[in-house]
Amino acid sequence: MEKYRLLIETNDEKGLVYKVSKTIFKHNLNVERNSEYVDKEENKFFMRTVVTGNFIPEKLLADVKRELPEDAEIKLTNDDNKDIVILATKEMHCLGDLLIRHTEGKLKANIKAVISNHNSLKEFVEKFDIPFEYISHENISREEHEKKISHAINKYSHELIVLAKYMRILSPNFVKLFEGKLLNIHHSFLPAFIGANPYKQAYDRGVKIIGATSHFVTNDLDEGPIIAQDVIRVDHTYSWQAMRDAGQNVEKIVLSNALDLVLRDRVFIYNNKTVIL
Amino acid sequence: MEKYRLLIETNDEKGLVYKVSKTIFKHNLNVERNSEYVDKEENKFFMRTVVTGNFIPEKLLADVKRELPEDAEIKLTNDDNKDIVILATKEMHCLGDLLIRHTEGKLKANIKAVISNHNSLKEFVEKFDIPFEYISHENISREEHEKKISHAINKYSHELIVLAKYMRILSPNFVKLFEGKLLNIHHSFLPAFIGANPYKQAYDRGVKIIGATSHFVTNDLDEGPIIAQDVIRVDHTYSWQAMRDAGQNVEKIVLSNALDLVLRDRVFIYNNKTVIL
Amino acid sequence: MEKYRLLIETNDEKGLVYKVSKTIFKHNLNVERNSEYVDKEENKFFMRTVVTGNFIPEKLLADVKRELPEDAEIKLTNDDNKDIVILATKEMHCLGDLLIRHTEGKLKANIKAVISNHNSLKEFVEKFDIPFEYISHENISREEHEKKISHAINKYSHELIVLAKYMRILSPNFVKLFEGKLLNIHHSFLPAFIGANPYKQAYDRGVKIIGATSHFVTNDLDEGPIIAQDVIRVDHTYSWQAMRDAGQNVEKIVLSNALDLVLRDRVFIYNNKTVIL
Amino acid sequence: MEKYRLLIETNDEKGLVYKVSKTIFKHNLNVERNSEYVDKEENKFFMRTVVTGNFIPEKLLADVKRELPEDAEIKLTNDDNKDIVILATKEMHCLGDLLIRHTEGKLKANIKAVISNHNSLKEFVEKFDIPFEYISHENISREEHEKKISHAINKYSHELIVLAKYMRILSPNFVKLFEGKLLNIHHSFLPAFIGANPYKQAYDRGVKIIGATSHFVTNDLDEGPIIAQDVIRVDHTYSWQAMRDAGQNVEKIVLSNALDLVLRDRVFIYNNKTVIL
């Protein structure tokens, strides 16, 4: 009994659902969950179908491809955990949340390694029997540092790189190297408070609500496609440090939720936005 | 160019999406929005498809029926405003919110009449050129009162009866008369604080969050299928009256949102729960 | 039996609470509610005390003044409704919410007039027996238009001017004329999406949460001190128009809540932020 | 330079703030934060003042006592971390969240030990160098088991016992033994879904929002004074297991937030409710 996810992204036209569901029916599969979305403005069609049954995945994929337009993007993914590598700096809350979920068996991922530009998390990470790589950014150029980081990442199998409060700006070259694989958590309700110390910015502006945003990384700082956001209320009694402490709860939950969506192949990206099916 | 909603509820089996989408494809329709849900535990299938195009609705409905199991519930509804009658008592916030949406053209409904067991809202309702019926419950039995109310309702075309803080318990007979058509707003986060004065109950219990619930009415008080809920934070400084005042904002938004879902035929009921597509 | 609010804002120093509470005690008053806040960074002290009893307000005020530093700002306000004037353009949801609260007796204000640069709300406003002034901005300069608007405002007693979706940018001269009295609702979670059509901006950015912000108006567009904010979740199925429709619920509640805080003298402004006691 | 919290609970009468602030002023202390609350209905006065300066705590406490009614409850607590013992069963999410905060130095507590009726968390807890005590409930009576548990607790210094998903009902004797010291997290939005498997109950009722509640433990199951609550939205696509998984995020944040309030002496209990200053 196999369990697979069929993921389709293509230009919209009449009959797409019919053609896909016909193929699934012919293969005699059970549909566990099926979601579609059509962006009428952009004329784009998205579909995610979870199927179970006894079937040959390659055969199903080939049959679906035959039915759909040639330029349709079609993927068939299984339900296995995905390999991920985590980048961090010094903060423990997001990283710790992921490690505990991993230990609990709640994360649909295998954490292959944690890489940091500081050494302070080493002991903590190794408690969980996860390899820790310390790659200092001191006394070397950004280019050299990123080269070392990417080298370290590539030592481990990875389908996704999670920036769990990795507090370094990434160069376009680095982003390009891992395009579509970089998941970040930003400690503000984007697009408010892009850049450094968003809690201080929020404090200075006197907002009554703060938040966090998880997004894919693109070349434009904090401008990538948003996957998940959440907020909490604050008031005038909060110093910016109190905002930060309260906000870290939001950060870790938003990052974990966004990661979970990505790990279950529920996130489609287009037009610098996400469709979540 | 017609716009219709195809609504299907049936026992789940393989090929349902295929059969429906095939029929839609053969009629050469555009699918504006399509949602399905399968409850695996109950083996129930739900589907809501918004189609546009040039077609004969009766023909489409007949063709879909031919494809599906005989006991499937299949409806085809158009996008017209539905006629509704509102029942109220003395409070103005929910009723006022509906009247303003109606005036703005934001409500997918025609308010045909407002009926109340008090006369105090008469002047207010008539400002909006809506018929107002005052049917006092004093000096008559519940049975007689409900008879008068149902008579008044039936004077007006109605697909739905909205209880906008109608503060009377309804008898099983009355509920049966308008089965599936009675939409209520309860001023608590159900199932907490069923019955009278939920804000007082919430105050006495010392909760930190209060809420409101919109649900279809069944014979069991405050036990019908829930359509929408929302909450707000309170603290020890709130008297129960302050909770009530703050809660009324939640009540009116929850009722309006739930009503909007029902008016767009997005709500399926089964097993005393709702599926919202 | 009088009921007054004592409002104090001054530089922080030791003994302020002692000196104020001593005076209140000597006048033999009941303290119904007392809140203070000290901003340690700015060395600012704020206090709001609600007192009841038999006393001569002028005498109490003079006695408190005698105890506090000369440059302290001290006010004693009563619990009466405040007079307000509302500015609107074409949208009905915020205005309607205020009118209904007014009708219900839930607004601690007397709405003296509604002024608009369009005539479309006239009939609606007059249902509520509130004077409506139509002052078109067409074929005249901004300066001339604002002159007419301010002239119209000044025909009515007003302690506050509520911009209930008044969709015109205000000149520095106009803002200066009514400094500290202009309360606005902006249809975004500020500081995200300043300026025109924030829902379109939010849609284009692909955010998962939208919001609204009520703030005092200063010369810098959408940059004034924030009083209240709230948010709701959206997803990829929302067009920008659907975001707008959903967001209007947030707008009207945020504006009403912020106005209520201001009407109860609970809002202190300093450093372009608000302290809410 | 000392930092202390003055905590007062007494029957309300005129001049209380005056008398306390006079004493603080005479001791020449800085007031870092001051909050009071009067429950008019119950005629109860609560005050929490954070003072800093050079002073003899015993002297301050004695002077405040002299000013206030004899039956006033007055405490002076310092800012040190409090010792706590954690009780758990098998679930890791709440416990893990506390252990990580502890490791980060974000918890105002020293975790002295974790005690569980299962052995499965042993390895996890010991990673953090915290003593773990396994006390099986099998083959012994509830009375015997609780005797062993209370014996184990008493081996460690503790001002508070945190039930981090300890899935056993506590007997009145046990509760009495640790009265006012038992902090629990219940996995529902109380008072909805008291008792076993609240997520299953929530699923069966078809609610659209689920939550968690942290409260002090009293003899009545899930009926103790509520400290903190929070909620998240769910919909018909959530199985009860999916509700549980999503709800665990809420549980851990609510428990951590409630614990933080208690550790900072911000929570007053009376009338089975909490006042949070």
mmCIF file of N, CA and C in Angstrom, chain A residues 12 14-19 21-23 25-26 28-38 40 47 233, chain B residues 12 14-19 21-23 25-26 28-38 40 47 233:
data_model
loop_
_atom_site.group_PDB
_atom_site.id
_atom_site.type_symbol
_atom_site.label_atom_id
_atom_site.label_comp_id
_atom_site.label_asym_id
_atom_site.label_seq_id
_atom_site.Cartn_x
_atom_site.Cartn_y
_atom_site.Cartn_z
ATOM 1 N N ASP A 12 -4.126 27.521 -16.315
ATOM 2 C CA ASP A 12 -5.481 26.998 -16.176
ATOM 3 C C ASP A 12 -6.112 26.780 -17.541
ATOM 4 N N LYS A 14 -9.834 24.493 -19.217
ATOM 5 C CA LYS A 14 -10.956 23.635 -18.864
ATOM 6 C C LYS A 14 -10.536 22.163 -18.820
ATOM 7 N N GLY A 15 -11.102 21.433 -17.891
ATOM 8 C CA GLY A 15 -10.935 19.979 -17.906
ATOM 9 C C GLY A 15 -9.738 19.446 -17.141
ATOM 10 N N LEU A 16 -8.978 20.300 -16.466
ATOM 11 C CA LEU A 16 -7.773 19.811 -15.778
ATOM 12 C C LEU A 16 -8.130 18.816 -14.666
ATOM 13 N N VAL A 17 -9.101 19.186 -13.830
ATOM 14 C CA VAL A 17 -9.490 18.287 -12.742
ATOM 15 C C VAL A 17 -10.024 16.974 -13.318
ATOM 16 N N TYR A 18 -10.807 17.099 -14.365
ATOM 17 C CA TYR A 18 -11.345 15.905 -15.018
ATOM 18 C C TYR A 18 -10.226 14.964 -15.470
ATOM 19 N N LYS A 19 -9.211 15.543 -16.123
ATOM 20 C CA LYS A 19 -8.143 14.701 -16.685
ATOM 21 C C LYS A 19 -7.308 14.039 -15.580
ATOM 22 N N SER A 21 -8.329 13.487 -12.397
ATOM 23 C CA SER A 21 -9.141 12.538 -11.608
ATOM 24 C C SER A 21 -9.454 11.284 -12.425
ATOM 25 N N LYS A 22 -9.550 11.428 -13.715
ATOM 26 C CA LYS A 22 -9.756 10.259 -14.575
ATOM 27 C C LYS A 22 -8.569 9.296 -14.455
ATOM 28 N N THR A 23 -7.373 9.864 -14.510
ATOM 29 C CA THR A 23 -6.166 9.036 -14.414
ATOM 30 C C THR A 23 -6.088 8.338 -13.061
ATOM 31 N N PHE A 25 -8.577 7.602 -11.155
ATOM 32 C CA PHE A 25 -9.655 6.606 -11.137
ATOM 33 C C PHE A 25 -9.246 5.337 -11.894
ATOM 34 N N LYS A 26 -8.611 5.549 -13.036
ATOM 35 C CA LYS A 26 -8.168 4.398 -13.840
ATOM 36 C C LYS A 26 -7.132 3.556 -13.092
ATOM 37 N N ASN A 28 -7.241 3.100 -10.069
ATOM 38 C CA ASN A 28 -7.998 2.505 -8.953
ATOM 39 C C ASN A 28 -7.481 2.959 -7.578
ATOM 40 N N LEU A 29 -7.097 4.240 -7.481
ATOM 41 C CA LEU A 29 -6.494 4.742 -6.238
ATOM 42 C C LEU A 29 -7.552 5.339 -5.311
ATOM 43 N N ASN A 30 -7.231 5.336 -4.012
ATOM 44 C CA ASN A 30 -8.028 6.087 -3.054
ATOM 45 C C ASN A 30 -7.509 7.518 -2.987
ATOM 46 N N VAL A 31 -8.409 8.474 -2.980
ATOM 47 C CA VAL A 31 -8.009 9.874 -2.803
ATOM 48 C C VAL A 31 -8.221 10.241 -1.335
ATOM 49 N N GLU A 32 -7.141 10.473 -0.635
ATOM 50 C CA GLU A 32 -7.245 10.749 0.802
ATOM 51 C C GLU A 32 -7.564 12.213 1.056
ATOM 52 N N ARG A 33 -7.022 13.034 0.206
ATOM 53 C CA ARG A 33 -7.260 14.471 0.348
ATOM 54 C C ARG A 33 -6.965 15.119 -0.989
ATOM 55 N N ASN A 34 -7.833 15.995 -1.423
ATOM 56 C CA ASN A 34 -7.651 16.621 -2.725
ATOM 57 C C ASN A 34 -7.958 18.100 -2.616
ATOM 58 N N SER A 35 -7.053 18.939 -3.067
ATOM 59 C CA SER A 35 -7.283 20.386 -3.043
ATOM 60 C C SER A 35 -6.804 20.985 -4.347
ATOM 61 N N GLU A 36 -7.582 21.935 -4.829
ATOM 62 C CA GLU A 36 -7.154 22.669 -6.011
ATOM 63 C C GLU A 36 -7.325 24.150 -5.746
ATOM 64 N N TYR A 37 -6.641 24.937 -6.540
ATOM 65 C CA TYR A 37 -6.849 26.376 -6.495
ATOM 66 C C TYR A 37 -6.573 26.948 -7.875
ATOM 67 N N VAL A 38 -7.454 27.836 -8.294
ATOM 68 C CA VAL A 38 -7.231 28.537 -9.557
ATOM 69 C C VAL A 38 -7.086 30.019 -9.264
ATOM 70 N N LYS A 40 -7.515 33.161 -10.890
ATOM 71 C CA LYS A 40 -8.165 33.636 -12.115
ATOM 72 C C LYS A 40 -7.383 34.775 -12.758
ATOM 73 N N MET A 47 -2.828 22.019 -7.909
ATOM 74 C CA MET A 47 -3.554 20.856 -7.394
ATOM 75 C C MET A 47 -2.612 20.003 -6.546
ATOM 76 N N ARG A 233 -0.435 40.476 21.016
ATOM 77 C CA ARG A 233 -0.649 41.840 21.483
ATOM 78 C C ARG A 233 0.455 42.271 22.446
ATOM 79 N N ASP B 12 -18.813 8.300 0.353
ATOM 80 C CA ASP B 12 -17.592 8.352 -0.445
ATOM 81 C C ASP B 12 -17.415 7.047 -1.218
ATOM 82 N N LYS B 14 -14.768 5.627 -4.814
ATOM 83 C CA LYS B 14 -13.774 6.027 -5.816
ATOM 84 C C LYS B 14 -14.445 6.664 -7.028
ATOM 85 N N GLY B 15 -13.801 7.671 -7.580
ATOM 86 C CA GLY B 15 -14.247 8.196 -8.861
ATOM 87 C C GLY B 15 -15.274 9.310 -8.802
ATOM 88 N N LEU B 16 -15.637 9.774 -7.631
ATOM 89 C CA LEU B 16 -16.682 10.806 -7.554
ATOM 90 C C LEU B 16 -16.238 12.103 -8.227
ATOM 91 N N VAL B 17 -15.039 12.549 -7.907
ATOM 92 C CA VAL B 17 -14.540 13.792 -8.521
ATOM 93 C C VAL B 17 -14.448 13.610 -10.033
ATOM 94 N N TYR B 18 -13.964 12.469 -10.434
ATOM 95 C CA TYR B 18 -13.854 12.174 -11.864
ATOM 96 C C TYR B 18 -15.220 12.298 -12.557
ATOM 97 N N LYS B 19 -16.231 11.704 -11.953
ATOM 98 C CA LYS B 19 -17.550 11.688 -12.594
ATOM 99 C C LYS B 19 -18.169 13.084 -12.670
ATOM 100 N N SER B 21 -16.468 16.009 -12.504
ATOM 101 C CA SER B 21 -15.673 16.901 -13.357
ATOM 102 C C SER B 21 -15.828 16.537 -14.831
ATOM 103 N N LYS B 22 -16.053 15.286 -15.105
ATOM 104 C CA LYS B 22 -16.308 14.873 -16.492
ATOM 105 C C LYS B 22 -17.577 15.558 -17.019
ATOM 106 N N THR B 23 -18.620 15.522 -16.191
ATOM 107 C CA THR B 23 -19.887 16.135 -16.594
ATOM 108 C C THR B 23 -19.719 17.643 -16.815
ATOM 109 N N PHE B 25 -16.991 19.157 -17.591
ATOM 110 C CA PHE B 25 -16.154 19.323 -18.785
ATOM 111 C C PHE B 25 -16.992 19.164 -20.054
ATOM 112 N N LYS B 26 -17.856 18.163 -20.031
ATOM 113 C CA LYS B 26 -18.704 17.919 -21.217
ATOM 114 C C LYS B 26 -19.645 19.087 -21.487
ATOM 115 N N ASN B 28 -18.814 21.990 -21.035
ATOM 116 C CA ASN B 28 -17.904 23.075 -21.451
ATOM 117 C C ASN B 28 -17.951 24.281 -20.499
ATOM 118 N N LEU B 29 -18.047 23.981 -19.198
ATOM 119 C CA LEU B 29 -18.177 25.060 -18.210
ATOM 120 C C LEU B 29 -16.826 25.507 -17.676
ATOM 121 N N ASN B 30 -16.787 26.742 -17.205
ATOM 122 C CA ASN B 30 -15.629 27.214 -16.443
ATOM 123 C C ASN B 30 -15.829 26.877 -14.968
ATOM 124 N N VAL B 31 -14.806 26.373 -14.333
ATOM 125 C CA VAL B 31 -14.859 26.129 -12.895
ATOM 126 C C VAL B 31 -14.189 27.306 -12.189
ATOM 127 N N GLU B 32 -14.981 28.086 -11.495
ATOM 128 C CA GLU B 32 -14.441 29.276 -10.848
ATOM 129 C C GLU B 32 -13.787 28.927 -9.520
ATOM 130 N N ARG B 33 -14.381 27.966 -8.846
ATOM 131 C CA ARG B 33 -13.849 27.542 -7.554
ATOM 132 C C ARG B 33 -14.363 26.148 -7.275
ATOM 133 N N ASN B 34 -13.496 25.282 -6.831
ATOM 134 C CA ASN B 34 -13.891 23.899 -6.584
ATOM 135 C C ASN B 34 -13.283 23.429 -5.277
ATOM 136 N N SER B 35 -14.115 22.893 -4.396
ATOM 137 C CA SER B 35 -13.608 22.371 -3.134
ATOM 138 C C SER B 35 -14.285 21.045 -2.841
ATOM 139 N N GLU B 36 -13.506 20.130 -2.308
ATOM 140 C CA GLU B 36 -14.081 18.866 -1.882
ATOM 141 C C GLU B 36 -13.570 18.559 -0.479
ATOM 142 N N TYR B 37 -14.284 17.686 0.190
ATOM 143 C CA TYR B 37 -13.801 17.190 1.465
ATOM 144 C C TYR B 37 -14.329 15.782 1.667
ATOM 145 N N VAL B 38 -13.452 14.920 2.116
ATOM 146 C CA VAL B 38 -13.872 13.556 2.450
ATOM 147 C C VAL B 38 -13.639 13.333 3.936
ATOM 148 N N LYS B 40 -13.074 10.661 6.219
ATOM 149 C CA LYS B 40 -12.696 9.242 6.124
ATOM 150 C C LYS B 40 -13.398 8.399 7.184
ATOM 151 N N MET B 47 -18.821 18.200 -1.862
ATOM 152 C CA MET B 47 -18.213 18.939 -2.975
ATOM 153 C C MET B 47 -19.032 20.193 -3.264
ATOM 154 N N ARG B 233 -9.797 38.722 24.215
ATOM 155 C CA ARG B 233 -9.209 38.626 25.541
ATOM 156 C C ARG B 233 -9.905 39.569 26.521
#
